[in-house]
PDB file of C-alpha atoms in Angstrom:
ATOM      1  CA  MET A   1     -45.170  36.024  30.942  1.00 94.00           C
ATOM      2  CA  LYS A   2     -45.374  37.069  27.308  1.00 94.00           C
ATOM      3  CA  ARG A   3     -41.949  37.094  25.651  1.00 88.00           C
ATOM      4  CA  ASP A   4     -42.485  40.401  23.870  1.00 93.00           C
ATOM      5  CA  LEU A   5     -43.547  42.102  27.109  1.00 95.00           C
ATOM      6  CA  ALA A   6     -40.477  40.763  28.929  1.00 96.00           C
ATOM      7  CA  LEU A   7     -38.246  42.009  26.102  1.00 96.00           C
ATOM      8  CA  ALA A   8     -40.024  45.380  26.119  1.00 96.00           C
ATOM      9  CA  ALA A   9     -39.213  45.644  29.842  1.00 97.00           C
ATOM     10  CA  LEU A  10     -35.553  44.959  29.062  1.00 97.00           C
ATOM     11  CA  ALA A  11     -35.622  47.503  26.222  1.00 97.00           C
ATOM     12  CA  ARG A  12     -36.754  50.198  28.653  1.00 96.00           C
ATOM     13  CA  HIS A  13     -33.488  49.670  30.552  1.00 95.00           C
ATOM     14  CA  ARG A  14     -31.196  49.370  27.533  1.00 94.00           C
ATOM     15  CA  THR A  15     -28.518  51.980  27.068  1.00 93.00           C
ATOM     16  CA  ASP A  16     -25.674  51.187  24.647  1.00 92.00           C
ATOM     17  CA  GLN A  17     -25.355  47.413  25.102  1.00 96.00           C
ATOM     18  CA  ILE A  18     -24.638  45.000  22.288  1.00 97.00           C
ATOM     19  CA  VAL A  19     -27.620  42.643  22.054  1.00 97.00           C
ATOM     20  CA  VAL A  20     -27.249  39.210  20.427  1.00 96.00           C
ATOM     21  CA  SER A  21     -30.600  37.580  19.767  1.00 91.00           C
ATOM     22  CA  VAL A  22     -31.805  34.326  18.289  1.00 89.00           C
ATOM     23  CA  TYR A  23     -34.886  33.493  16.177  1.00 75.00           C
ATOM     24  CA  HIS A  24     -38.219  34.584  17.673  1.00 79.00           C
ATOM     25  CA  SER A  25     -36.492  36.609  20.382  1.00 84.00           C
ATOM     26  CA  GLY A  26     -34.537  38.303  17.602  1.00 85.00           C
ATOM     27  CA  PHE A  27     -37.602  39.137  15.556  1.00 85.00           C
ATOM     28  CA  ASP A  28     -39.373  40.435  18.678  1.00 88.00           C
ATOM     29  CA  TRP A  29     -36.287  42.430  19.679  1.00 90.00           C
ATOM     30  CA  ARG A  30     -36.031  44.029  16.220  1.00 88.00           C
ATOM     31  CA  ARG A  31     -39.668  45.169  16.452  1.00 91.00           C
ATOM     32  CA  ILE A  32     -39.333  46.374  20.067  1.00 94.00           C
ATOM     33  CA  ALA A  33     -35.806  47.821  20.144  1.00 94.00           C
ATOM     34  CA  PRO A  34     -34.307  48.445  16.686  1.00 93.00           C
ATOM     35  CA  HIS A  35     -30.675  49.529  17.007  1.00 94.00           C
ATOM     36  CA  PRO A  36     -27.486  49.125  14.958  1.00 95.00           C
ATOM     37  CA  LEU A  37     -25.823  47.300  17.899  1.00 96.00           C
ATOM     38  CA  ASN A  38     -28.320  44.435  17.572  1.00 95.00           C
ATOM     39  CA  PHE A  39     -26.662  41.267  16.284  1.00 92.00           C
ATOM     40  CA  TYR A  40     -29.109  38.708  14.907  1.00 89.00           C
ATOM     41  CA  SER A  41     -28.035  35.086  15.336  1.00 83.00           C
ATOM     42  CA  VAL A  42     -30.836  33.764  13.155  1.00 75.00           C
ATOM     43  CA  GLY A  43     -30.028  30.715  11.065  1.00 72.00           C
ATOM     44  CA  ALA A  44     -27.333  29.548  13.467  1.00 71.00           C
ATOM     45  CA  MET A  45     -29.363  27.726  16.088  1.00 75.00           C
ATOM     46  CA  GLY A  46     -27.388  27.349  19.280  1.00 77.00           C
ATOM     47  CA  LEU A  47     -24.664  29.859  18.477  1.00 86.00           C
ATOM     48  CA  ALA A  48     -26.055  33.031  20.067  1.00 93.00           C
ATOM     49  CA  SER A  49     -24.231  32.339  23.338  1.00 95.00           C
ATOM     50  CA  SER A  50     -20.952  31.679  21.511  1.00 95.00           C
ATOM     51  CA  ASN A  51     -21.356  34.807  19.368  1.00 94.00           C
ATOM     52  CA  ALA A  52     -22.082  36.833  22.512  1.00 97.00           C
ATOM     53  CA  LEU A  53     -19.027  35.416  24.268  1.00 98.00           C
ATOM     54  CA  GLY A  54     -16.792  36.457  21.366  1.00 97.00           C
ATOM     55  CA  LEU A  55     -18.246  39.966  21.406  1.00 97.00           C
ATOM     56  CA  ALA A  56     -17.942  40.224  25.201  1.00 98.00           C
ATOM     57  CA  LEU A  57     -14.282  39.181  25.110  1.00 98.00           C
ATOM     58  CA  GLY A  58     -13.542  41.412  22.126  1.00 96.00           C
ATOM     59  CA  ARG A  59     -15.292  44.434  23.598  1.00 96.00           C
ATOM     60  CA  PRO A  60     -14.828  44.313  27.374  1.00 96.00           C
ATOM     61  CA  ASP A  61     -15.785  48.003  27.469  1.00 96.00           C
ATOM     62  CA  LYS A  62     -19.394  47.206  26.465  1.00 96.00           C
ATOM     63  CA  GLN A  63     -22.030  45.104  28.145  1.00 97.00           C
ATOM     64  CA  VAL A  64     -23.230  42.246  25.943  1.00 98.00           C
ATOM     65  CA  ILE A  65     -26.722  40.833  26.353  1.00 98.00           C
ATOM     66  CA  VAL A  66     -27.671  37.547  24.733  1.00 97.00           C
ATOM     67  CA  LEU A  67     -31.353  36.739  24.146  1.00 96.00           C
ATOM     68  CA  ASP A  68     -31.254  32.979  23.743  1.00 93.00           C
ATOM     69  CA  GLY A  69     -33.960  30.356  23.528  1.00 90.00           C
ATOM     70  CA  ASP A  70     -34.141  27.110  25.472  1.00 88.00           C
ATOM     71  CA  GLY A  71     -34.130  25.061  22.270  1.00 86.00           C
ATOM     72  CA  SER A  72     -31.204  27.044  20.918  1.00 87.00           C
ATOM     73  CA  LEU A  73     -29.214  26.664  24.118  1.00 92.00           C
ATOM     74  CA  LEU A  74     -29.789  22.901  24.080  1.00 88.00           C
ATOM     75  CA  MET A  75     -27.964  22.848  20.730  1.00 88.00           C
ATOM     76  CA  ASN A  76     -24.834  24.253  22.407  1.00 91.00           C
ATOM     77  CA  LEU A  77     -24.875  23.457  26.133  1.00 91.00           C
ATOM     78  CA  GLY A  78     -21.084  23.381  26.154  1.00 93.00           C
ATOM     79  CA  SER A  79     -21.130  27.150  25.746  1.00 95.00           C
ATOM     80  CA  LEU A  80     -22.228  27.444  29.384  1.00 97.00           C
ATOM     81  CA  VAL A  81     -18.955  25.907  30.573  1.00 97.00           C
ATOM     82  CA  THR A  82     -16.915  27.927  28.079  1.00 97.00           C
ATOM     83  CA  ILE A  83     -18.576  31.195  29.133  1.00 98.00           C
ATOM     84  CA  ALA A  84     -18.112  30.410  32.822  1.00 98.00           C
ATOM     85  CA  ALA A  85     -14.429  29.577  32.281  1.00 98.00           C
ATOM     86  CA  ALA A  86     -13.822  32.803  30.328  1.00 98.00           C
ATOM     87  CA  ALA A  87     -15.813  34.714  32.986  1.00 98.00           C
ATOM     88  CA  PRO A  88     -16.622  37.856  30.991  1.00 98.00           C
ATOM     89  CA  ALA A  89     -17.787  40.429  33.522  1.00 98.00           C
ATOM     90  CA  ASN A  90     -19.804  42.182  30.808  1.00 98.00           C
ATOM     91  CA  LEU A  91     -22.031  39.259  29.690  1.00 98.00           C
ATOM     92  CA  ILE A  92     -25.673  38.750  30.638  1.00 98.00           C
ATOM     93  CA  HIS A  93     -27.268  35.602  29.220  1.00 98.00           C
ATOM     94  CA  PHE A  94     -31.067  35.573  29.033  1.00 97.00           C
ATOM     95  CA  VAL A  95     -32.849  32.367  28.028  1.00 95.00           C
ATOM     96  CA  CYS A  96     -36.474  32.571  26.966  1.00 91.00           C
ATOM     97  CA  GLU A  97     -37.814  29.228  28.125  1.00 91.00           C
ATOM     98  CA  ASN A  98     -41.011  28.047  26.479  1.00 81.00           C
ATOM     99  CA  GLY A  99     -40.253  24.326  26.337  1.00 59.00           C
ATOM    100  CA  THR A 100     -40.176  24.167  22.543  1.00 55.00           C
ATOM    101  CA  TYR A 101     -38.054  24.486  19.461  1.00 59.00           C
ATOM    102  CA  GLU A 102     -40.339  27.366  18.495  1.00 61.00           C
ATOM    103  CA  ALA A 103     -38.524  28.178  15.244  1.00 63.00           C
ATOM    104  CA  ASN A 104     -39.157  24.618  14.063  1.00 61.00           C
ATOM    105  CA  GLY A 105     -42.895  24.493  14.643  1.00 59.00           C
ATOM    106  CA  ALA A 106     -42.993  24.528  18.461  1.00 61.00           C
ATOM    107  CA  VAL A 107     -41.789  20.929  18.751  1.00 59.00           C
ATOM    108  CA  PRO A 108     -41.236  20.101  22.444  1.00 63.00           C
ATOM    109  CA  ILE A 109     -37.616  20.146  23.618  1.00 62.00           C
ATOM    110  CA  PRO A 110     -36.189  17.048  25.339  1.00 70.00           C
ATOM    111  CA  GLY A 111     -36.829  17.243  29.065  1.00 71.00           C
ATOM    112  CA  GLN A 112     -39.544  19.858  28.627  1.00 72.00           C
ATOM    113  CA  GLY A 113     -40.586  21.069  32.083  1.00 76.00           C
ATOM    114  CA  GLN A 114     -37.776  19.124  33.773  1.00 77.00           C
ATOM    115  CA  VAL A 115     -34.608  20.920  32.681  1.00 86.00           C
ATOM    116  CA  ASN A 116     -33.479  23.675  35.001  1.00 93.00           C
ATOM    117  CA  PHE A 117     -31.436  25.990  32.776  1.00 92.00           C
ATOM    118  CA  ALA A 118     -30.439  28.311  35.627  1.00 96.00           C
ATOM    119  CA  GLY A 119     -29.268  25.223  37.528  1.00 96.00           C
ATOM    120  CA  LEU A 120     -27.144  24.169  34.538  1.00 96.00           C
ATOM    121  CA  ALA A 121     -25.597  27.643  34.413  1.00 97.00           C
ATOM    122  CA  ARG A 122     -24.846  27.540  38.145  1.00 97.00           C
ATOM    123  CA  ALA A 123     -23.247  24.110  37.793  1.00 97.00           C
ATOM    124  CA  ALA A 124     -21.185  25.377  34.840  1.00 97.00           C
ATOM    125  CA  GLY A 125     -19.825  28.205  36.994  1.00 97.00           C
ATOM    126  CA  TYR A 126     -21.771  31.360  36.107  1.00 98.00           C
ATOM    127  CA  ARG A 127     -21.392  33.948  38.884  1.00 95.00           C
ATOM    128  CA  GLU A 128     -25.155  34.304  39.251  1.00 96.00           C
ATOM    129  CA  ALA A 129     -28.257  32.606  37.866  1.00 97.00           C
ATOM    130  CA  HIS A 130     -31.850  33.763  38.264  1.00 98.00           C
ATOM    131  CA  GLU A 131     -35.306  32.610  37.164  1.00 97.00           C
ATOM    132  CA  PHE A 132     -38.384  34.722  36.492  1.00 98.00           C
ATOM    133  CA  SER A 133     -41.949  33.782  35.586  1.00 96.00           C
ATOM    134  CA  GLU A 134     -43.735  37.021  36.509  1.00 97.00           C
ATOM    135  CA  LEU A 135     -43.242  40.167  34.460  1.00 97.00           C
ATOM    136  CA  SER A 136     -43.559  42.620  37.361  1.00 97.00           C
ATOM    137  CA  VAL A 137     -40.954  40.758  39.431  1.00 97.00           C
ATOM    138  CA  PHE A 138     -38.594  40.574  36.448  1.00 98.00           C
ATOM    139  CA  GLU A 139     -38.951  44.250  35.616  1.00 96.00           C
ATOM    140  CA  ALA A 140     -38.376  45.275  39.246  1.00 97.00           C
ATOM    141  CA  ALA A 141     -35.160  43.207  39.334  1.00 97.00           C
ATOM    142  CA  LEU A 142     -33.782  44.454  36.001  1.00 97.00           C
ATOM    143  CA  PRO A 143     -31.920  47.602  37.145  1.00 96.00           C
ATOM    144  CA  ALA A 144     -29.895  45.615  39.670  1.00 96.00           C
ATOM    145  CA  LEU A 145     -29.341  42.667  37.307  1.00 97.00           C
ATOM    146  CA  LEU A 146     -27.888  44.941  34.638  1.00 96.00           C
ATOM    147  CA  LYS A 147     -25.258  46.138  37.141  1.00 96.00           C
ATOM    148  CA  VAL A 148     -24.077  42.699  38.298  1.00 93.00           C
ATOM    149  CA  HIS A 149     -20.520  41.594  37.547  1.00 93.00           C
ATOM    150  CA  GLY A 150     -21.009  38.711  35.112  1.00 92.00           C
ATOM    151  CA  PRO A 151     -21.381  36.307  33.649  1.00 98.00           C
ATOM    152  CA  VAL A 152     -25.001  36.314  34.720  1.00 98.00           C
ATOM    153  CA  PHE A 153     -27.663  33.847  33.563  1.00 98.00           C
ATOM    154  CA  ILE A 154     -31.384  34.616  33.619  1.00 98.00           C
ATOM    155  CA  THR A 155     -34.182  32.248  32.699  1.00 96.00           C
ATOM    156  CA  LEU A 156     -37.427  33.877  31.604  1.00 97.00           C
ATOM    157  CA  GLU A 157     -40.408  31.512  31.568  1.00 94.00           C
ATOM    158  CA  VAL A 158     -42.286  32.817  28.550  1.00 91.00           C
ATOM    159  CA  GLU A 159     -45.043  32.169  26.083  1.00 82.00           C
ATOM    160  CA  PRO A 160     -45.413  33.841  22.703  1.00 76.00           C
ATOM    161  CA  GLY A 161     -46.847  37.327  22.726  1.00 73.00           C
ATOM    162  CA  GLU A 162     -47.744  39.549  19.803  1.00 73.00           C
ATOM    163  CA  ALA A 163     -46.350  38.036  16.599  1.00 77.00           C
ATOM    164  CA  SER A 164     -43.419  39.909  15.081  1.00 67.00           C
ATOM    165  CA  PRO A 165     -42.602  39.989  11.370  1.00 61.00           C
ATOM    166  CA  ARG A 166     -40.052  37.348  10.414  1.00 75.00           C
ATOM    167  CA  ASP A 167     -37.912  39.465   8.141  1.00 76.00           C
ATOM    168  CA  TYR A 168     -35.120  37.070   7.186  1.00 69.00           C
ATOM    169  CA  ALA A 169     -33.938  39.408   4.416  1.00 73.00           C
ATOM    170  CA  PHE A 170     -33.240  42.081   7.052  1.00 71.00           C
ATOM    171  CA  VAL A 171     -31.524  39.884   9.667  1.00 71.00           C
ATOM    172  CA  HIS A 172     -29.328  38.247   7.012  1.00 75.00           C
ATOM    173  CA  GLY A 173     -28.919  41.428   4.983  1.00 74.00           C
ATOM    174  CA  GLU A 174     -25.553  42.825   4.019  1.00 89.00           C
ATOM    175  CA  GLN A 175     -26.603  46.314   5.157  1.00 88.00           C
ATOM    176  CA  THR A 176     -27.644  45.016   8.596  1.00 84.00           C
ATOM    177  CA  ARG A 177     -24.199  43.451   9.092  1.00 91.00           C
ATOM    178  CA  ALA A 178     -22.447  46.579   7.764  1.00 89.00           C
ATOM    179  CA  ASP A 179     -24.459  48.792  10.130  1.00 88.00           C
ATOM    180  CA  PHE A 180     -23.519  46.534  13.054  1.00 90.00           C
ATOM    181  CA  ARG A 181     -19.806  46.690  12.184  1.00 92.00           C
ATOM    182  CA  SER A 182     -19.983  50.476  11.827  1.00 92.00           C
ATOM    183  CA  ALA A 183     -21.771  50.850  15.161  1.00 92.00           C
ATOM    184  CA  LEU A 184     -19.131  48.667  16.858  1.00 92.00           C
ATOM    185  CA  ARG A 185     -16.319  50.783  15.419  1.00 91.00           C
ATOM    186  CA  ALA A 186     -18.063  54.044  16.324  1.00 91.00           C
ATOM    187  CA  SER A 187     -18.602  52.923  19.926  1.00 85.00           C
ATOM    188  CA  ARG A 188     -14.977  51.891  20.471  1.00 84.00           C
ATOM    189  CA  PRO A 189     -13.236  53.957  23.164  1.00 80.00           C
ATOM    190  CA  ARG A 190     -10.458  56.171  21.865  1.00 73.00           C
TER     191      ARG A 190
END
C-alpha cells in the first residue's frame, strides 16, 4: 500500500492524539494531518519510539501514536523491550516497512524481507502486534485498533506514495517546538 494513503486513513480517525513521526512518515504526516500535537522526530533516527514512550508515560491521559520506519526502528530495537516493560496503555506503535533506509537514499536494511517486526514486538512483550499490507483491510481495522489497551504494534507494508515537501526548517523550527509545548499544556486535564 502507498504510505501516504495509509497515513491518510489514520488521519481520518485521529482525534486529539499526540503523533510522533520520523523522516518520510513525518513529512507525509505534516502534509496530510497538520496539527500542533505533531512531534517530528526528524534528525534523530531511531528515537521516535523512545520519544513516544516518554510522552506516553508523561501524558497517560492522551493516546500517543508513533509513526516509525523499519530502518529507524532497527537503530533502536531495544526500545521494543523498554516499551513492553513500561506497558503504556496509551501507546500505539506503527512501523512503515519498506525494507530500506529511505531517508538515506533507499539503501536496503539488513535482513530486508526476512525481519518480522511484529514478531519482534510480540517477543519483546507488546500486548498486541498486527501486520497489514492492504489499505482496505487496514482502514477497516483502524477503529478497533485505536481502542485497544496498549502497547500495540502495527506493521504497515508500504511503498512511497505522493512525494511530500521535506521542510527541515519547519520540523526543526523553534516555532514548531513552541507550538507543540503550548498544545501539550493546553490539552492537560485540569
